[in-house]
Each structure stands twice: as structure tokens, then as C-alpha cells.
Amino acid sequence: TILLDSSGSMVGAPMELAKAAVRGLAGRLRPGDRLSLVASNRQAQVLLQGHTVGSNPAAEAAEVASILSRVRADDITDLNRGIAAAYETALKGYDYRYLSRVVVISDGGANAGELALQTIAKHAEDSDRQGIYLAGIGVGEGFNDQLMDGFTDKGRGAYLFLDGEEELGRLLEERSFVAAFDVAVKNVRLKMVMPPGWRVVQFHGEQVSARAADVVPQYLSSNDQMIYHLI
């Protein structure tokens, strides 16, 4: 399920790049895959529900392009509604034998509260079955990565920033595409043993604690990164 931010801040180049990303992602799907598309500003609108990809790429591309041509960037975005609608569409076609993803495309300038984060975390839980993980794609010059970082932390997926068509082309390459939307390793924590008498004065990263249980494990995609800076 692709969730497209259609708020007013996406007007112009960000929306065009976001639409290109949707067309590109749809074009990478294979016959038998299922695609849903949700657009969200003040309200959430399901544009495509559980569509099964056929064997005619040209026809598939034309249908997605036709749907996207009706999407306009305006108003504000309540991503709480958008997230809820995206997961609702994903659940309707859920099958544990398939990888299931919600992909959020946004400039990061939308409103989203704790409710959206709780919804994402709930569906990303992994028990005996495959969870519905969330991946994020950021667009736009004023991109705010804090929102997308929060989403993808809860959603157990990676996020990428697209600064143009060239970067989108690299994302859609076979190896990059699979790596960005699959999970390579789960429940990662890093441990550092310091010499006696040393202590951490400053830390910049996800979390730090002397107790492993206080640190939320990370899920990493291929080529994903965990970056820390400490003194």
C-alpha cells in the first residue's frame, strides 16, 4: 500500500517527484503482486484497493498514471487518517506468505500524532507471522526527517530521500529496490565496552543506556546504517 501525501506543501516539484516515485514503484511489481494507493490531505482517499498486477506492464502503467492525474496537492494533511486508511487497505489483502509493506511518500511537513505512531507499531509487530512493515520516501527541499524517522522506527523499515529523478532511478534498480523494502536483520542492538573509569559525556544517536532492555532494537534493511556520535 502506497500512502501519498497530497497536502499543500507538496505543490509543484515535490508532488511531481512523488507521483514519479509511485509510478516507478508500481512498475517494479510483478504479476500477482497486489497494489493499493491512498492519498491523504485533510481526508484520506483510497484511490486503488488491492489491485492484482497483471502481465501487461503498459496497461498497468497507464492505469496508475490515470489515477495519479486526478491527485492534486492542496489543504493540510492529517497523516493520522492517512496512516489508518493505508493499514486498513493493507490488512484487507493480508497474506502472511507475502511481504506486506506500507510505503509513505511525503515532504515530512504533515501533522501526525501519537495515534499514527501507535497504529504503525501495532501492525509492525512480529510474532509468528510476517508483520506489515513501513518504509518511507522523503521528497522536497524543506524535507523534515524527524517525522519520517519516527515513522520508520516504529514501522521497522528504512527511509530514503529523493532529491530528483536521478536518485529515483537508482532506487528502482533491481538490487536497490529489493534492499530498500526487505528486512535484512532484526532486533539489532550495539554494545560498546568502555575502559574502566570512562563514561559517556555526550551521545547523539537513537538511544543509549547501560541496560540493554532500555534500548529499542532496530530492524535494518540491506545498506541501512546505524550512526552514533559520542564523547
mmCIF file of C-alpha atoms in Angstrom:
data_model
loop_
_atom_site.group_PDB
_atom_site.id
_atom_site.type_symbol
_atom_site.label_atom_id
_atom_site.label_comp_id
_atom_site.label_asym_id
_atom_site.label_seq_id
_atom_site.Cartn_x
_atom_site.Cartn_y
_atom_site.Cartn_z
ATOM 1 C CA THR A 1 0.000 0.000 0.000
ATOM 2 C CA ILE A 2 1.413 3.387 -1.041
ATOM 3 C CA LEU A 3 0.348 6.421 1.020
ATOM 4 C CA LEU A 4 0.841 9.659 -0.932
ATOM 5 C CA ASP A 5 0.918 12.952 0.994
ATOM 6 C CA SER A 6 -1.205 15.374 -1.066
ATOM 7 C CA SER A 7 -1.047 18.398 1.256
ATOM 8 C CA GLY A 8 -0.477 21.941 0.042
ATOM 9 C CA SER A 9 3.222 21.836 0.923
ATOM 10 C CA MET A 10 3.669 19.208 -1.816
ATOM 11 C CA VAL A 11 2.634 21.603 -4.615
ATOM 12 C CA GLY A 12 4.954 21.683 -7.620
ATOM 13 C CA ALA A 13 8.202 19.732 -7.848
ATOM 14 C CA PRO A 14 7.694 17.606 -4.676
ATOM 15 C CA MET A 15 4.332 16.303 -5.931
ATOM 16 C CA GLU A 16 5.662 15.579 -9.405
ATOM 17 C CA LEU A 17 8.579 13.642 -7.935
ATOM 18 C CA ALA A 18 6.230 11.831 -5.545
ATOM 19 C CA LYS A 19 3.993 10.795 -8.447
ATOM 20 C CA ALA A 20 7.039 9.627 -10.390
ATOM 21 C CA ALA A 21 8.009 7.539 -7.365
ATOM 22 C CA VAL A 22 4.542 5.941 -7.262
ATOM 23 C CA ARG A 23 4.710 5.138 -10.973
ATOM 24 C CA GLY A 24 8.212 3.731 -10.532
ATOM 25 C CA LEU A 25 7.273 1.564 -7.556
ATOM 26 C CA ALA A 26 4.203 0.255 -9.355
ATOM 27 C CA GLY A 27 6.355 -0.537 -12.384
ATOM 28 C CA ARG A 28 8.682 -2.703 -10.300
ATOM 29 C CA LEU A 29 5.880 -5.015 -9.175
ATOM 30 C CA ARG A 30 5.463 -8.434 -10.734
ATOM 31 C CA PRO A 31 2.336 -10.244 -11.960
ATOM 32 C CA GLY A 32 0.384 -11.483 -8.964
ATOM 33 C CA ASP A 33 1.583 -8.710 -6.625
ATOM 34 C CA ARG A 34 -1.148 -6.545 -5.110
ATOM 35 C CA LEU A 35 -1.142 -2.754 -5.050
ATOM 36 C CA SER A 36 -3.233 -0.238 -3.109
ATOM 37 C CA LEU A 37 -2.912 3.532 -3.280
ATOM 38 C CA VAL A 38 -4.105 6.092 -0.703
ATOM 39 C CA ALA A 39 -3.871 9.897 -0.984
ATOM 40 C CA SER A 40 -4.060 11.951 2.179
ATOM 41 C CA ASN A 41 -4.546 15.623 2.946
ATOM 42 C CA ARG A 42 -7.259 16.704 5.406
ATOM 43 C CA GLN A 43 -9.071 13.489 4.457
ATOM 44 C CA ALA A 44 -7.774 10.110 3.310
ATOM 45 C CA GLN A 45 -8.965 8.760 -0.031
ATOM 46 C CA VAL A 46 -8.437 5.186 -1.212
ATOM 47 C CA LEU A 47 -7.631 5.503 -4.917
ATOM 48 C CA LEU A 48 -6.821 1.864 -5.602
ATOM 49 C CA GLN A 49 -7.716 -1.101 -3.389
ATOM 50 C CA GLY A 50 -5.978 -4.473 -3.577
ATOM 51 C CA HIS A 51 -5.338 -4.331 -7.321
ATOM 52 C CA THR A 52 -3.687 -7.532 -8.580
ATOM 53 C CA VAL A 53 -0.891 -6.742 -11.009
ATOM 54 C CA GLY A 54 -1.384 -8.353 -14.403
ATOM 55 C CA SER A 55 1.020 -9.400 -17.128
ATOM 56 C CA ASN A 56 0.713 -6.237 -19.261
ATOM 57 C CA PRO A 57 3.152 -3.604 -17.896
ATOM 58 C CA ALA A 58 1.939 -0.905 -20.316
ATOM 59 C CA ALA A 59 -1.680 -1.308 -19.221
ATOM 60 C CA GLU A 60 -0.685 -1.266 -15.554
ATOM 61 C CA ALA A 61 1.362 1.902 -16.027
ATOM 62 C CA ALA A 62 -1.493 3.611 -17.864
ATOM 63 C CA GLU A 63 -3.977 2.792 -15.086
ATOM 64 C CA VAL A 64 -1.694 4.107 -12.332
ATOM 65 C CA ALA A 65 -0.900 7.252 -14.364
ATOM 66 C CA SER A 66 -4.629 7.870 -14.889
ATOM 67 C CA ILE A 67 -5.305 7.609 -11.153
ATOM 68 C CA LEU A 68 -2.406 9.922 -10.279
ATOM 69 C CA SER A 69 -3.533 12.540 -12.818
ATOM 70 C CA ARG A 70 -6.572 13.195 -10.596
ATOM 71 C CA VAL A 71 -4.498 13.829 -7.459
ATOM 72 C CA ARG A 72 -3.975 17.500 -6.588
ATOM 73 C CA ALA A 73 -1.821 18.910 -3.779
ATOM 74 C CA ASP A 74 -3.904 21.178 -1.555
ATOM 75 C CA ASP A 75 -5.173 21.705 2.011
ATOM 76 C CA ILE A 76 -3.340 20.349 5.063
ATOM 77 C CA THR A 77 -2.542 16.726 5.808
ATOM 78 C CA ASP A 78 -3.770 14.769 8.785
ATOM 79 C CA LEU A 79 -1.494 11.753 8.460
ATOM 80 C CA ASN A 80 -3.301 10.050 11.331
ATOM 81 C CA ARG A 81 -6.191 9.487 8.914
ATOM 82 C CA GLY A 82 -3.856 8.570 6.080
ATOM 83 C CA ILE A 83 -1.912 6.026 8.126
ATOM 84 C CA ALA A 84 -5.128 4.419 9.387
ATOM 85 C CA ALA A 85 -6.509 4.146 5.846
ATOM 86 C CA ALA A 86 -3.244 2.751 4.476
ATOM 87 C CA TYR A 87 -3.100 -0.022 7.063
ATOM 88 C CA GLU A 88 -6.775 -0.781 6.608
ATOM 89 C CA THR A 89 -6.207 -1.394 2.893
ATOM 90 C CA ALA A 90 -3.093 -3.462 3.626
ATOM 91 C CA LEU A 91 -4.988 -5.643 6.113
ATOM 92 C CA LYS A 92 -7.791 -6.385 3.653
ATOM 93 C CA GLY A 93 -5.357 -8.191 1.387
ATOM 94 C CA TYR A 94 -3.018 -9.509 4.069
ATOM 95 C CA ASP A 95 -1.392 -12.900 3.492
ATOM 96 C CA TYR A 96 1.486 -13.983 5.747
ATOM 97 C CA ARG A 97 3.158 -15.760 2.804
ATOM 98 C CA TYR A 98 3.792 -12.428 1.080
ATOM 99 C CA LEU A 99 5.875 -9.412 2.040
ATOM 100 C CA SER A 100 3.460 -6.664 3.046
ATOM 101 C CA ARG A 101 4.554 -3.023 3.093
ATOM 102 C CA VAL A 102 3.082 0.408 3.662
ATOM 103 C CA VAL A 103 5.185 2.993 1.785
ATOM 104 C CA VAL A 104 4.707 6.626 2.885
ATOM 105 C CA ILE A 105 5.750 9.328 0.398
ATOM 106 C CA SER A 106 5.856 12.789 1.992
ATOM 107 C CA ASP A 107 7.821 16.009 2.421
ATOM 108 C CA GLY A 108 7.712 15.429 6.170
ATOM 109 C CA GLY A 109 5.786 18.640 6.772
ATOM 110 C CA ALA A 110 2.489 16.959 7.646
ATOM 111 C CA ASN A 111 0.761 16.654 11.006
ATOM 112 C CA ALA A 112 0.975 13.286 12.715
ATOM 113 C CA GLY A 113 0.488 12.481 16.361
ATOM 114 C CA GLU A 114 0.968 9.610 18.753
ATOM 115 C CA LEU A 115 -2.063 7.828 17.302
ATOM 116 C CA ALA A 116 -0.316 7.364 13.959
ATOM 117 C CA LEU A 117 2.814 6.031 15.666
ATOM 118 C CA GLN A 118 0.758 3.583 17.722
ATOM 119 C CA THR A 119 -1.005 2.333 14.581
ATOM 120 C CA ILE A 120 2.317 1.794 12.815
ATOM 121 C CA ALA A 121 3.903 -0.004 15.780
ATOM 122 C CA LYS A 122 0.899 -2.288 16.205
ATOM 123 C CA HIS A 123 0.999 -3.569 12.644
ATOM 124 C CA ALA A 124 4.797 -3.894 12.537
ATOM 125 C CA GLU A 125 4.844 -6.312 15.484
ATOM 126 C CA ASP A 126 6.443 -9.603 14.552
ATOM 127 C CA SER A 127 5.187 -12.714 16.279
ATOM 128 C CA ASP A 128 4.831 -15.963 14.370
ATOM 129 C CA ARG A 129 3.900 -14.185 11.170
ATOM 130 C CA GLN A 130 5.283 -11.515 8.867
ATOM 131 C CA GLY A 131 4.443 -8.015 10.091
ATOM 132 C CA ILE A 132 3.282 -5.148 7.906
ATOM 133 C CA TYR A 133 6.413 -3.009 7.878
ATOM 134 C CA LEU A 134 6.552 0.635 6.899
ATOM 135 C CA ALA A 135 9.089 2.234 4.568
ATOM 136 C CA GLY A 136 9.371 5.973 3.989
ATOM 137 C CA ILE A 137 10.317 8.057 0.958
ATOM 138 C CA GLY A 138 11.058 11.741 1.543
ATOM 139 C CA VAL A 139 10.805 14.436 -1.155
ATOM 140 C CA GLY A 140 11.060 18.234 -1.254
ATOM 141 C CA GLU A 141 13.705 20.833 -0.386
ATOM 142 C CA GLY A 142 12.296 21.526 3.083
ATOM 143 C CA PHE A 143 12.059 17.864 3.997
ATOM 144 C CA ASN A 144 11.678 17.264 7.733
ATOM 145 C CA ASP A 145 13.297 13.941 8.508
ATOM 146 C CA GLN A 146 12.090 13.808 12.128
ATOM 147 C CA LEU A 147 8.597 12.736 11.121
ATOM 148 C CA MET A 148 9.809 10.047 8.717
ATOM 149 C CA ASP A 149 12.455 8.865 11.171
ATOM 150 C CA GLY A 150 9.761 8.383 13.808
ATOM 151 C CA PHE A 151 7.506 6.561 11.363
ATOM 152 C CA THR A 152 10.144 4.168 10.120
ATOM 153 C CA ASP A 153 11.495 3.454 13.612
ATOM 154 C CA LYS A 154 8.027 2.284 14.641
ATOM 155 C CA GLY A 155 7.426 0.631 11.284
ATOM 156 C CA ARG A 156 10.651 -1.403 11.327
ATOM 157 C CA GLY A 157 11.695 -0.146 7.901
ATOM 158 C CA ALA A 158 14.173 2.207 6.280
ATOM 159 C CA TYR A 159 13.519 5.571 4.714
ATOM 160 C CA LEU A 160 15.135 7.219 1.738
ATOM 161 C CA PHE A 161 15.282 10.775 0.490
ATOM 162 C CA LEU A 162 14.794 11.514 -3.209
ATOM 163 C CA ASP A 163 16.307 14.760 -4.420
ATOM 164 C CA GLY A 164 15.469 14.192 -8.085
ATOM 165 C CA GLU A 165 14.731 11.785 -10.911
ATOM 166 C CA GLU A 166 18.326 10.518 -10.931
ATOM 167 C CA GLU A 167 18.084 9.338 -7.331
ATOM 168 C CA LEU A 168 14.716 7.743 -8.082
ATOM 169 C CA GLY A 169 16.338 5.839 -10.929
ATOM 170 C CA ARG A 170 18.933 4.423 -8.549
ATOM 171 C CA LEU A 171 16.219 3.367 -6.097
ATOM 172 C CA LEU A 172 14.367 1.457 -8.802
ATOM 173 C CA GLU A 173 17.387 -0.591 -9.851
ATOM 174 C CA GLU A 174 16.813 -4.280 -9.087
ATOM 175 C CA ARG A 175 19.257 -4.659 -6.193
ATOM 176 C CA SER A 176 18.472 -1.282 -4.631
ATOM 177 C CA PHE A 177 14.725 -1.812 -4.874
ATOM 178 C CA VAL A 178 14.779 -5.173 -3.120
ATOM 179 C CA ALA A 179 17.241 -3.942 -0.474
ATOM 180 C CA ALA A 180 15.167 -0.869 0.390
ATOM 181 C CA PHE A 181 11.942 -2.746 1.033
ATOM 182 C CA ASP A 182 13.127 -6.001 2.555
ATOM 183 C CA VAL A 183 14.376 -6.619 6.102
ATOM 184 C CA ALA A 184 17.961 -7.882 6.333
ATOM 185 C CA VAL A 185 18.319 -8.322 10.097
ATOM 186 C CA LYS A 186 16.035 -7.926 13.111
ATOM 187 C CA ASN A 187 16.476 -6.920 16.750
ATOM 188 C CA VAL A 188 19.840 -5.167 16.453
ATOM 189 C CA ARG A 189 21.486 -3.507 19.469
ATOM 190 C CA LEU A 190 25.091 -2.344 19.548
ATOM 191 C CA LYS A 191 27.179 -2.899 22.668
ATOM 192 C CA MET A 192 30.333 -0.939 23.499
ATOM 193 C CA VAL A 193 32.627 -1.909 26.368
ATOM 194 C CA MET A 194 34.485 1.151 27.702
ATOM 195 C CA PRO A 195 37.725 1.089 29.694
ATOM 196 C CA PRO A 196 37.377 1.345 33.499
ATOM 197 C CA GLY A 197 36.763 4.909 34.663
ATOM 198 C CA TRP A 198 35.347 6.109 31.352
ATOM 199 C CA ARG A 199 31.820 7.481 30.976
ATOM 200 C CA VAL A 200 29.706 8.920 28.170
ATOM 201 C CA VAL A 201 29.541 12.728 28.370
ATOM 202 C CA GLN A 202 27.544 13.368 25.180
ATOM 203 C CA PHE A 203 25.646 10.992 22.926
ATOM 204 C CA HIS A 204 23.926 11.559 19.578
ATOM 205 C CA GLY A 205 22.038 8.623 18.133
ATOM 206 C CA GLU A 206 18.899 6.577 18.578
ATOM 207 C CA GLN A 207 19.249 5.586 22.236
ATOM 208 C CA VAL A 208 21.915 4.827 24.833
ATOM 209 C CA SER A 209 21.681 3.007 28.146
ATOM 210 C CA ALA A 210 23.752 0.841 30.450
ATOM 211 C CA ARG A 211 20.810 -1.596 30.418
ATOM 212 C CA ALA A 212 20.140 -3.400 27.136
ATOM 213 C CA ALA A 213 16.442 -3.715 27.967
ATOM 214 C CA ASP A 214 16.088 0.080 27.827
ATOM 215 C CA VAL A 215 17.229 0.246 24.193
ATOM 216 C CA VAL A 216 14.627 -0.460 21.494
ATOM 217 C CA PRO A 217 16.017 -2.995 18.982
ATOM 218 C CA GLN A 218 16.392 -1.810 15.395
ATOM 219 C CA TYR A 219 15.351 -3.567 12.187
ATOM 220 C CA LEU A 220 17.766 -2.937 9.319
ATOM 221 C CA SER A 221 17.414 -3.188 5.560
ATOM 222 C CA SER A 222 20.364 -4.014 3.337
ATOM 223 C CA ASN A 223 22.716 -0.997 3.094
ATOM 224 C CA ASP A 224 20.898 0.600 6.047
ATOM 225 C CA GLN A 225 23.012 2.460 8.615
ATOM 226 C CA MET A 226 23.133 2.983 12.369
ATOM 227 C CA ILE A 227 25.125 6.143 13.049
ATOM 228 C CA TYR A 228 26.265 7.242 16.523
ATOM 229 C CA HIS A 229 28.456 10.051 17.768
ATOM 230 C CA LEU A 230 29.613 10.204 21.362
ATOM 231 C CA ILE A 231 32.175 11.877 23.571
#
